């Protein structure tokens, strides 16, 4: 069997082992970076939870492989069940090790453009965002016409996201890019370094600053050099952790004209992790593995502890992130940093967001920036963390349904970016 077939063979064998309950054998295939954040037991709980909701495995489809950069291959294996199906997505390295693994709802149709996007009004081209030895690929969406257009650099949330911030069948950053480009904004989005270079996932010594700031700065400078873009009006638009880190980007790159913070968290992340896992345990009994709440509480306490040091093992900390990551987060106050940044800001928040909330996070922005007349804050009562509108209690299952970013969010964001003059900066 040729090498080109091997990633598909590995992926299908993983499905077979899961069907037979051999999760310990799957764990043996994990690369160290994956083993730091996922265990065989966690995979077992997730697999049985998804399969249980769908009535058991009925058939396994053909694997579909695609290059994932840095010698990696991403393989999707459709798994049919009695009531619906799921897709097992694995990232396989050259040695046949698993660098990434995800269970996603099966989707029968590709992403469809949102109704507010007008593809005939812009074009897209591939770009490279360079930041040291780990350059990442990106996409530039340019409105048709002479311009010069305001520009926006999009930053996705925490985790190894692609440039579209793909979440199940949804692509919220692609929604934003196409919606904004249809309304006269040049938009640059790019794969995170942890997505393009999987060896960087939870790498020792990694930090939030290193994961975001050099790439955001490089992207801003790339946009400012484009003749179609007004160099005095290049903004940073960050979602979730991308919004949290946006003020730090503005400190590093003075030419940033202003900031848009979408569901940016201000509550320390380790405390939010405890709050979220307790919330999920309350709204979806049985969805959280036994002992998970106590485990995350213990890990969060280690982040708070004066004993936290660069040598603290990642296994003792939330999400398997290294101690360097948590030390960097402990030293960063996004609200105080934003207050010291003399640039206009637009802060957007979903009212139904349980990950970043009005009560726990937006209150921080409101209190710390209340004195700033150039800061606008808007809450979209029906929206969840991805700014998808809905009703009732928000749960992770919402993200399994194909949908798009709230049109009101896109309209408000486009209007602010086009109208805002930002700062005057020289190339």
Tab-separated table of C-alpha atoms in Angstrom:
chain	number	residue	atom	x	y	z
A	1	UNK	CA	0.000	0.000	0.000
A	2	UNK	CA	1.449	3.386	-1.018
A	3	UNK	CA	2.422	6.059	1.464
A	4	UNK	CA	-0.291	8.338	0.098
A	5	UNK	CA	-2.901	5.843	1.374
A	6	UNK	CA	-1.434	5.439	4.831
A	7	UNK	CA	-3.084	8.434	6.569
A	8	UNK	CA	-6.475	7.184	5.372
A	9	UNK	CA	-5.674	3.688	6.611
A	10	UNK	CA	-4.670	5.094	9.999
A	11	UNK	CA	-7.879	7.112	10.240
A	12	UNK	CA	-10.125	4.185	9.339
A	13	UNK	CA	-8.284	1.967	11.823
A	14	UNK	CA	-8.936	4.550	14.536
A	15	UNK	CA	-12.651	4.343	13.771
A	16	UNK	CA	-12.462	0.546	13.937
A	17	UNK	CA	-10.720	0.631	17.294
A	18	UNK	CA	-13.292	3.096	18.633
A	19	UNK	CA	-16.178	0.901	17.473
A	20	UNK	CA	-14.559	-2.046	19.298
A	21	UNK	CA	-13.884	0.016	22.424
A	22	UNK	CA	-10.066	-0.156	22.117
A	23	UNK	CA	-9.428	3.424	23.212
A	24	UNK	CA	-6.167	2.565	24.948
A	25	UNK	CA	-4.755	1.456	21.598
A	26	UNK	CA	-5.860	4.716	19.999
A	27	UNK	CA	-4.078	6.638	22.753
A	28	UNK	CA	-0.865	4.788	21.884
A	29	UNK	CA	-1.019	6.477	18.455
A	30	UNK	CA	-1.179	9.971	19.976
A	31	UNK	CA	1.775	12.263	19.340
A	32	UNK	CA	3.089	13.907	22.554
A	33	UNK	CA	1.327	17.209	21.775
A	34	UNK	CA	-2.048	15.456	21.516
A	35	UNK	CA	-1.435	13.198	24.518
A	36	UNK	CA	-0.904	16.330	26.619
A	37	UNK	CA	-4.522	17.409	26.121
A	38	UNK	CA	-6.494	14.241	25.290
A	39	UNK	CA	-6.553	10.839	26.964
A	40	UNK	CA	-8.035	7.561	25.825
A	41	UNK	CA	-10.672	7.932	28.550
A	42	UNK	CA	-11.643	11.406	27.308
A	43	UNK	CA	-11.919	10.067	23.763
A	44	UNK	CA	-14.038	7.153	25.018
A	45	UNK	CA	-16.434	9.506	26.811
A	46	UNK	CA	-16.749	11.791	23.785
A	47	UNK	CA	-17.201	8.890	21.335
A	48	UNK	CA	-19.830	7.084	23.410
A	49	UNK	CA	-21.654	10.348	24.027
A	50	UNK	CA	-21.898	11.161	20.315
A	51	UNK	CA	-22.659	7.612	19.186
A	52	UNK	CA	-25.196	7.142	21.985
A	53	UNK	CA	-27.177	10.174	20.823
A	54	UNK	CA	-27.367	8.727	17.311
A	55	UNK	CA	-28.291	5.107	17.968
A	56	UNK	CA	-25.052	3.236	17.306
A	57	UNK	CA	-22.715	2.868	14.314
A	58	UNK	CA	-24.333	1.589	11.115
A	59	UNK	CA	-21.551	2.042	8.568
A	60	UNK	CA	-18.172	3.684	7.966
A	61	UNK	CA	-17.598	5.687	4.789
A	62	UNK	CA	-14.523	6.319	2.686
A	63	UNK	CA	-11.808	8.582	4.155
A	64	UNK	CA	-11.104	11.935	2.501
A	65	UNK	CA	-7.557	13.276	2.864
A	66	UNK	CA	-6.128	16.772	2.384
A	67	UNK	CA	-2.756	18.336	3.065
A	68	UNK	CA	-2.567	20.186	6.389
A	69	UNK	CA	0.919	21.710	6.044
A	70	UNK	CA	4.257	20.830	7.661
A	71	UNK	CA	4.096	17.230	6.437
A	72	UNK	CA	0.690	16.596	7.994
A	73	UNK	CA	-2.445	15.137	6.424
A	74	UNK	CA	-5.990	15.800	7.623
A	75	UNK	CA	-8.341	12.858	7.110
A	76	UNK	CA	-12.125	12.938	7.505
A	77	UNK	CA	-13.972	9.638	7.962
A	78	UNK	CA	-17.801	9.703	7.824
A	79	UNK	CA	-19.423	7.436	10.393
A	80	UNK	CA	-23.071	6.641	9.719
A	81	UNK	CA	-25.371	5.951	12.656
A	82	UNK	CA	-28.967	4.810	13.041
A	83	UNK	CA	-30.062	8.415	13.540
A	84	UNK	CA	-27.711	10.725	11.659
A	85	UNK	CA	-23.948	10.534	11.694
A	86	UNK	CA	-20.653	12.067	12.709
A	87	UNK	CA	-17.307	12.699	11.072
A	88	UNK	CA	-14.064	11.658	12.732
A	89	UNK	CA	-11.329	14.094	11.697
A	90	UNK	CA	-7.718	13.150	12.438
A	91	UNK	CA	-4.456	14.869	11.601
A	92	UNK	CA	-1.747	12.304	10.841
A	93	UNK	CA	1.997	12.993	10.729
A	94	UNK	CA	4.571	11.315	8.486
A	95	UNK	CA	5.191	8.599	11.069
A	96	UNK	CA	1.507	7.694	11.310
A	97	UNK	CA	1.089	9.447	14.667
A	98	UNK	CA	-2.048	11.371	15.538
A	99	UNK	CA	-1.401	15.102	15.908
A	100	UNK	CA	-5.049	16.090	16.111
A	101	UNK	CA	-8.427	14.435	16.579
A	102	UNK	CA	-11.970	15.776	16.462
A	103	UNK	CA	-15.507	14.413	16.409
A	104	UNK	CA	-17.794	16.623	14.355
A	105	UNK	CA	-21.417	16.329	13.258
A	106	UNK	CA	-21.767	14.935	9.748
A	107	UNK	CA	-22.671	17.572	7.190
A	108	UNK	CA	-24.199	16.810	3.820
A	109	UNK	CA	-23.490	20.181	2.240
A	110	UNK	CA	-20.468	22.491	2.105
A	111	UNK	CA	-20.454	25.935	3.677
A	112	UNK	CA	-22.876	28.267	1.934
A	113	UNK	CA	-22.305	32.037	1.770
A	114	UNK	CA	-24.483	34.026	4.166
A	115	UNK	CA	-27.295	36.033	2.552
A	116	UNK	CA	-25.539	39.291	3.350
A	117	UNK	CA	-22.431	38.331	1.337
A	118	UNK	CA	-22.207	39.503	-2.278
A	119	UNK	CA	-19.325	37.571	-3.901
A	120	UNK	CA	-19.567	39.679	-7.049
A	121	UNK	CA	-18.434	42.750	-5.105
A	122	UNK	CA	-15.009	41.443	-4.056
A	123	UNK	CA	-12.272	38.990	-4.967
A	124	UNK	CA	-9.939	36.835	-2.878
A	125	UNK	CA	-6.278	35.942	-3.144
A	126	UNK	CA	-3.845	33.807	-1.173
A	127	UNK	CA	-1.203	35.568	0.911
A	128	UNK	CA	1.528	34.540	3.325
A	129	UNK	CA	1.738	36.130	6.760
A	130	UNK	CA	5.344	35.919	7.881
A	131	UNK	CA	6.450	36.016	11.490
A	132	UNK	CA	9.862	34.447	11.889
A	133	UNK	CA	10.429	30.861	10.812
A	134	UNK	CA	6.775	29.845	11.068
A	135	UNK	CA	4.965	31.715	8.299
A	136	UNK	CA	1.250	30.969	7.912
A	137	UNK	CA	-1.073	31.060	4.896
A	138	UNK	CA	-3.957	33.485	4.699
A	139	UNK	CA	-6.663	34.935	2.488
A	140	UNK	CA	-7.082	38.573	1.471
A	141	UNK	CA	-10.602	39.662	0.510
A	142	UNK	CA	-10.497	42.861	-1.578
A	143	UNK	CA	-13.537	44.905	-2.603
A	144	UNK	CA	-13.759	45.713	-6.294
A	145	UNK	CA	-12.890	49.294	-7.173
A	146	UNK	CA	-10.032	51.671	-6.601
A	147	UNK	CA	-10.362	52.314	-2.887
A	148	UNK	CA	-8.425	52.991	-0.814
A	149	UNK	CA	-10.496	50.797	1.500
A	150	UNK	CA	-10.374	50.490	5.269
A	151	UNK	CA	-8.728	47.218	6.264
A	152	UNK	CA	-9.442	44.634	8.951
A	153	UNK	CA	-7.223	41.854	10.297
A	154	UNK	CA	-9.319	39.049	11.798
A	155	UNK	CA	-8.077	37.093	14.828
A	156	UNK	CA	-9.782	33.844	15.831
A	157	UNK	CA	-10.352	32.429	19.289
A	158	UNK	CA	-8.216	30.148	21.440
A	159	UNK	CA	-7.120	26.835	19.955
A	160	UNK	CA	-5.626	25.718	16.635
A	161	UNK	CA	-8.179	27.373	14.337
A	162	UNK	CA	-7.924	27.751	10.592
A	163	UNK	CA	-8.398	31.152	8.943
A	164	UNK	CA	-12.197	30.688	8.852
A	165	UNK	CA	-12.439	29.714	12.544
A	166	UNK	CA	-14.169	26.539	11.362
A	167	UNK	CA	-16.453	25.112	14.061
A	168	UNK	CA	-18.333	22.030	12.878
A	169	UNK	CA	-20.243	23.070	9.747
A	170	UNK	CA	-19.765	26.775	10.451
A	171	UNK	CA	-17.121	29.326	9.470
A	172	UNK	CA	-17.771	32.521	11.448
A	173	UNK	CA	-14.637	34.386	10.328
A	174	UNK	CA	-15.411	33.599	6.697
A	175	UNK	CA	-18.906	34.968	7.291
A	176	UNK	CA	-17.351	38.162	8.613
A	177	UNK	CA	-14.765	38.421	5.834
A	178	UNK	CA	-17.308	38.003	3.053
A	179	UNK	CA	-19.844	40.255	4.734
A	180	UNK	CA	-17.309	43.039	5.316
A	181	UNK	CA	-15.691	42.750	1.876
A	182	UNK	CA	-19.171	43.093	0.356
A	183	UNK	CA	-19.449	46.410	2.215
A	184	UNK	CA	-16.178	48.056	1.260
A	185	UNK	CA	-13.681	46.658	3.774
A	186	UNK	CA	-10.472	44.826	2.801
A	187	UNK	CA	-10.163	41.807	5.096
A	188	UNK	CA	-7.169	39.616	5.911
A	189	UNK	CA	-7.637	36.350	7.791
A	190	UNK	CA	-5.022	33.655	8.315
A	191	UNK	CA	-4.444	30.207	9.799
A	192	UNK	CA	-3.173	30.315	13.357
A	193	UNK	CA	0.382	29.085	13.805
A	194	UNK	CA	-0.935	26.198	15.914
A	195	UNK	CA	-3.078	25.108	12.964
A	196	UNK	CA	-0.493	25.566	10.214
A	197	UNK	CA	2.352	24.126	12.320
A	198	UNK	CA	0.882	21.431	14.534
A	199	UNK	CA	4.111	20.936	16.413
A	200	UNK	CA	3.413	24.333	17.999
A	201	UNK	CA	0.259	23.100	19.769
A	202	UNK	CA	0.968	23.338	23.517
A	203	UNK	CA	4.691	23.489	22.763
A	204	UNK	CA	6.902	24.084	25.822
A	205	UNK	CA	7.550	27.790	26.266
A	206	UNK	CA	4.549	28.863	24.193
A	207	UNK	CA	2.482	31.889	25.215
A	208	UNK	CA	-0.665	33.659	24.106
A	209	UNK	CA	1.499	36.613	23.109
A	210	UNK	CA	3.716	34.501	20.877
A	211	UNK	CA	0.743	32.683	19.383
A	212	UNK	CA	-0.998	35.884	18.288
A	213	UNK	CA	0.958	39.114	18.385
A	214	UNK	CA	3.769	38.560	15.821
A	215	UNK	CA	1.261	37.277	13.247
A	216	UNK	CA	-1.258	40.035	13.869
A	217	UNK	CA	1.468	42.667	13.535
A	218	UNK	CA	2.738	41.084	10.309
A	219	UNK	CA	-0.818	40.978	8.945
A	220	UNK	CA	-1.430	44.645	9.775
A	221	UNK	CA	1.774	45.646	8.025
A	222	UNK	CA	0.914	43.500	5.008
A	223	UNK	CA	-2.457	45.229	4.664
A	224	UNK	CA	-0.950	48.699	5.072
A	225	UNK	CA	1.433	48.024	2.181
A	226	UNK	CA	-1.385	47.187	-0.205
A	227	UNK	CA	-2.182	50.105	-2.559
A	228	UNK	CA	-5.902	49.274	-2.368
A	229	UNK	CA	-5.930	49.832	1.415
A	230	UNK	CA	-5.884	53.102	3.362
A	231	UNK	CA	-2.809	52.678	5.632
A	232	UNK	CA	-4.322	54.999	8.251
A	233	UNK	CA	-7.415	52.801	8.592
A	234	UNK	CA	-6.253	49.249	9.283
A	235	UNK	CA	-8.091	47.762	12.263
A	236	UNK	CA	-7.753	44.590	14.318
A	237	UNK	CA	-10.955	42.576	14.781
A	238	UNK	CA	-10.518	39.844	17.379
A	239	UNK	CA	-12.972	37.158	18.477
A	240	UNK	CA	-12.843	35.502	21.908
A	241	UNK	CA	-9.151	35.107	22.828
A	242	UNK	CA	-8.388	37.064	19.655
A	243	UNK	CA	-10.359	39.934	21.197
A	244	UNK	CA	-8.667	39.504	24.544
A	245	UNK	CA	-5.229	39.836	22.954
A	246	UNK	CA	-6.183	42.673	20.568
A	247	UNK	CA	-5.089	45.482	22.955
A	248	UNK	CA	-1.666	43.859	23.221
A	249	UNK	CA	-1.448	43.874	19.403
A	250	UNK	CA	-2.196	47.603	19.382
A	251	UNK	CA	0.602	48.189	21.898
A	252	UNK	CA	3.035	46.248	19.709
A	253	UNK	CA	1.964	47.961	16.478
A	254	UNK	CA	1.193	51.669	16.824
A	255	UNK	CA	-0.205	51.893	13.292
A	256	UNK	CA	-3.314	49.905	14.290
A	257	UNK	CA	-6.163	52.368	13.706
A	258	UNK	CA	-8.563	50.875	16.211
A	259	UNK	CA	-9.866	47.675	17.759
A	260	UNK	CA	-12.994	45.577	17.502
A	261	UNK	CA	-13.349	43.140	20.410
A	262	UNK	CA	-15.958	40.440	19.836
A	263	UNK	CA	-16.761	38.328	22.910
A	264	UNK	CA	-13.371	39.152	24.376
A	265	UNK	CA	-12.895	37.651	27.826
A	266	UNK	CA	-11.735	39.680	30.805
A	267	UNK	CA	-12.283	37.051	33.500
A	268	UNK	CA	-9.046	35.071	34.018
A	269	UNK	CA	-9.231	32.051	31.715
A	270	UNK	CA	-8.624	29.443	34.401
A	271	UNK	CA	-11.564	30.788	36.427
A	272	UNK	CA	-13.728	30.883	33.318
A	273	UNK	CA	-12.851	27.241	32.649
A	274	UNK	CA	-14.286	26.254	36.022
A	275	UNK	CA	-17.399	28.333	35.454
A	276	UNK	CA	-17.996	26.881	31.974
A	277	UNK	CA	-17.542	23.249	32.967
A	278	UNK	CA	-19.971	23.734	35.864
A	279	UNK	CA	-22.443	25.385	33.500
A	280	UNK	CA	-22.235	22.512	31.018
A	281	UNK	CA	-22.653	19.968	33.790
A	282	UNK	CA	-25.834	21.760	34.900
A	283	UNK	CA	-27.482	22.215	31.486
A	284	UNK	CA	-26.442	18.831	30.044
A	285	UNK	CA	-26.324	16.284	32.881
A	286	UNK	CA	-24.121	13.367	31.944
A	287	UNK	CA	-22.287	15.277	29.217
A	288	UNK	CA	-19.318	16.023	31.461
A	289	UNK	CA	-17.206	12.990	32.469
A	290	UNK	CA	-17.294	12.127	36.148
A	291	UNK	CA	-14.561	13.931	38.021
A	292	UNK	CA	-14.020	16.507	35.261
A	293	UNK	CA	-15.302	19.391	37.375
A	294	UNK	CA	-13.058	18.493	40.299
A	295	UNK	CA	-10.148	18.030	37.949
A	296	UNK	CA	-10.476	21.450	36.326
A	297	UNK	CA	-10.910	23.059	39.764
A	298	UNK	CA	-7.614	21.519	40.880
A	299	UNK	CA	-5.842	22.611	37.702
A	300	UNK	CA	-7.213	26.147	37.999
A	301	UNK	CA	-5.995	26.313	41.593
A	302	UNK	CA	-2.496	25.495	40.360
A	303	UNK	CA	-2.660	28.477	37.983
A	304	UNK	CA	-3.564	30.704	40.936
A	305	UNK	CA	-0.867	29.217	43.140
A	306	UNK	CA	2.393	30.964	43.912
A	307	UNK	CA	3.976	27.576	43.188
A	308	UNK	CA	3.290	27.938	39.458
A	309	UNK	CA	6.642	28.085	37.686
A	310	UNK	CA	8.029	27.361	34.205
A	311	UNK	CA	8.759	23.805	35.369
A	312	UNK	CA	5.166	23.018	36.410
A	313	UNK	CA	4.031	20.119	34.180
A	314	UNK	CA	1.314	20.891	31.632
A	315	UNK	CA	-0.647	17.868	32.855
A	316	UNK	CA	-1.279	19.735	36.111
A	317	UNK	CA	-2.763	22.736	34.289
A	318	UNK	CA	-6.006	23.384	32.366
A	319	UNK	CA	-6.247	22.264	28.722
A	320	UNK	CA	-2.717	20.830	28.798
A	321	UNK	CA	-1.313	24.297	28.124
A	322	UNK	CA	2.264	24.708	29.377
A	323	UNK	CA	3.084	26.772	32.442
A	324	UNK	CA	4.614	29.454	30.209
A	325	UNK	CA	1.181	30.065	28.681
A	326	UNK	CA	-0.474	30.535	32.061
A	327	UNK	CA	2.314	32.753	33.391
A	328	UNK	CA	1.900	35.000	30.352
A	329	UNK	CA	-1.877	35.144	30.904
A	330	UNK	CA	-1.442	35.933	34.613
A	331	UNK	CA	0.726	38.922	33.711
A	332	UNK	CA	-1.785	40.328	31.203
A	333	UNK	CA	-4.707	42.603	32.060
A	334	UNK	CA	-6.656	43.166	28.812
A	335	UNK	CA	-8.825	45.942	30.238
A	336	UNK	CA	-5.941	47.965	31.680
A	337	UNK	CA	-3.994	47.476	28.464
A	338	UNK	CA	-6.969	48.645	26.389
A	339	UNK	CA	-7.485	51.671	28.636
A	340	UNK	CA	-3.944	52.782	27.885
A	341	UNK	CA	-4.363	52.381	24.103
A	342	UNK	CA	-5.371	55.700	22.572
A	343	UNK	CA	-7.381	54.201	19.712
A	344	UNK	CA	-11.144	53.916	19.128
A	345	UNK	CA	-12.779	50.614	20.056
A	346	UNK	CA	-15.965	48.732	19.294
A	347	UNK	CA	-16.848	45.997	21.801
A	348	UNK	CA	-19.498	43.450	20.808
A	349	UNK	CA	-21.060	40.816	23.061
A	350	UNK	CA	-23.648	38.071	22.672
A	351	UNK	CA	-26.313	38.070	25.364
A	352	UNK	CA	-26.649	34.244	25.306
A	353	UNK	CA	-22.911	33.567	25.358
A	354	UNK	CA	-22.020	31.143	28.175
A	355	UNK	CA	-18.275	31.068	27.402
A	356	UNK	CA	-17.690	34.822	27.593
A	357	UNK	CA	-20.580	36.435	29.413
A	358	UNK	CA	-22.144	39.823	29.991
A	359	UNK	CA	-21.914	39.332	33.773
A	360	UNK	CA	-18.401	37.909	34.013
A	361	UNK	CA	-16.548	39.590	31.143
A	362	UNK	CA	-18.366	42.534	29.567
A	363	UNK	CA	-18.595	44.151	33.000
A	364	UNK	CA	-14.800	44.377	32.951
A	365	UNK	CA	-14.722	46.286	29.668
A	366	UNK	CA	-17.552	48.557	30.798
A	367	UNK	CA	-15.936	49.422	34.103
A	368	UNK	CA	-12.412	49.905	32.774
A	369	UNK	CA	-13.365	51.910	29.681
A	370	UNK	CA	-16.320	53.911	31.012
A	371	UNK	CA	-14.292	57.120	30.791
A	372	UNK	CA	-13.570	56.671	27.088
A	373	UNK	CA	-15.977	58.477	24.700
A	374	UNK	CA	-14.316	56.690	21.758
A	375	UNK	CA	-15.397	53.242	23.009
A	376	UNK	CA	-18.716	51.840	21.777
A	377	UNK	CA	-20.265	48.758	23.411
A	378	UNK	CA	-23.140	46.763	21.918
A	379	UNK	CA	-24.926	43.652	23.173
A	380	UNK	CA	-26.881	41.336	20.869
A	381	UNK	CA	-29.309	39.684	23.245
A	382	UNK	CA	-30.130	36.648	21.067
A	383	UNK	CA	-26.543	35.780	20.082
A	384	UNK	CA	-24.263	33.067	21.433
A	385	UNK	CA	-20.457	32.990	21.556
A	386	UNK	CA	-20.111	32.745	17.774
A	387	UNK	CA	-22.696	35.526	17.336
A	388	UNK	CA	-25.242	33.084	15.981
A	389	UNK	CA	-28.759	34.173	16.981
A	390	UNK	CA	-30.994	31.715	18.819
A	391	UNK	CA	-33.405	31.180	21.683
A	392	UNK	CA	-33.330	29.644	25.130
A	393	UNK	CA	-30.359	28.270	27.011
A	394	UNK	CA	-27.193	28.156	24.931
A	395	UNK	CA	-25.391	24.795	24.658
A	396	UNK	CA	-22.538	23.354	22.559
A	397	UNK	CA	-25.116	21.533	20.404
A	398	UNK	CA	-26.008	24.887	18.820
A	399	UNK	CA	-22.668	24.869	17.003
A	400	UNK	CA	-23.545	21.584	15.280
A	401	UNK	CA	-26.218	23.300	13.171
A	402	UNK	CA	-25.156	25.156	10.009
A	403	UNK	CA	-25.787	28.871	10.500
A	404	UNK	CA	-24.220	32.289	10.037
A	405	UNK	CA	-23.075	35.290	12.054
A	406	UNK	CA	-25.935	37.614	12.943
A	407	UNK	CA	-26.575	40.058	10.047
A	408	UNK	CA	-26.976	42.900	12.553
A	409	UNK	CA	-23.440	42.252	13.811
A	410	UNK	CA	-22.009	42.395	10.292
A	411	UNK	CA	-23.906	45.586	9.459
A	412	UNK	CA	-22.858	47.339	12.667
A	413	UNK	CA	-19.258	46.238	12.299
A	414	UNK	CA	-19.038	47.323	8.654
A	415	UNK	CA	-20.635	50.674	9.421
A	416	UNK	CA	-18.170	51.344	12.252
A	417	UNK	CA	-15.110	50.324	10.210
A	418	UNK	CA	-16.108	52.411	7.204
A	419	UNK	CA	-17.028	55.491	9.254
A	420	UNK	CA	-14.199	55.368	11.796
A	421	UNK	CA	-11.197	57.466	10.791
A	422	UNK	CA	-8.842	55.783	13.256
A	423	UNK	CA	-5.377	57.219	13.756
A	424	UNK	CA	-3.130	58.973	11.295
A	425	UNK	CA	-0.012	56.859	10.802
A	426	UNK	CA	2.825	57.102	8.336
A	427	UNK	CA	4.259	54.131	6.462
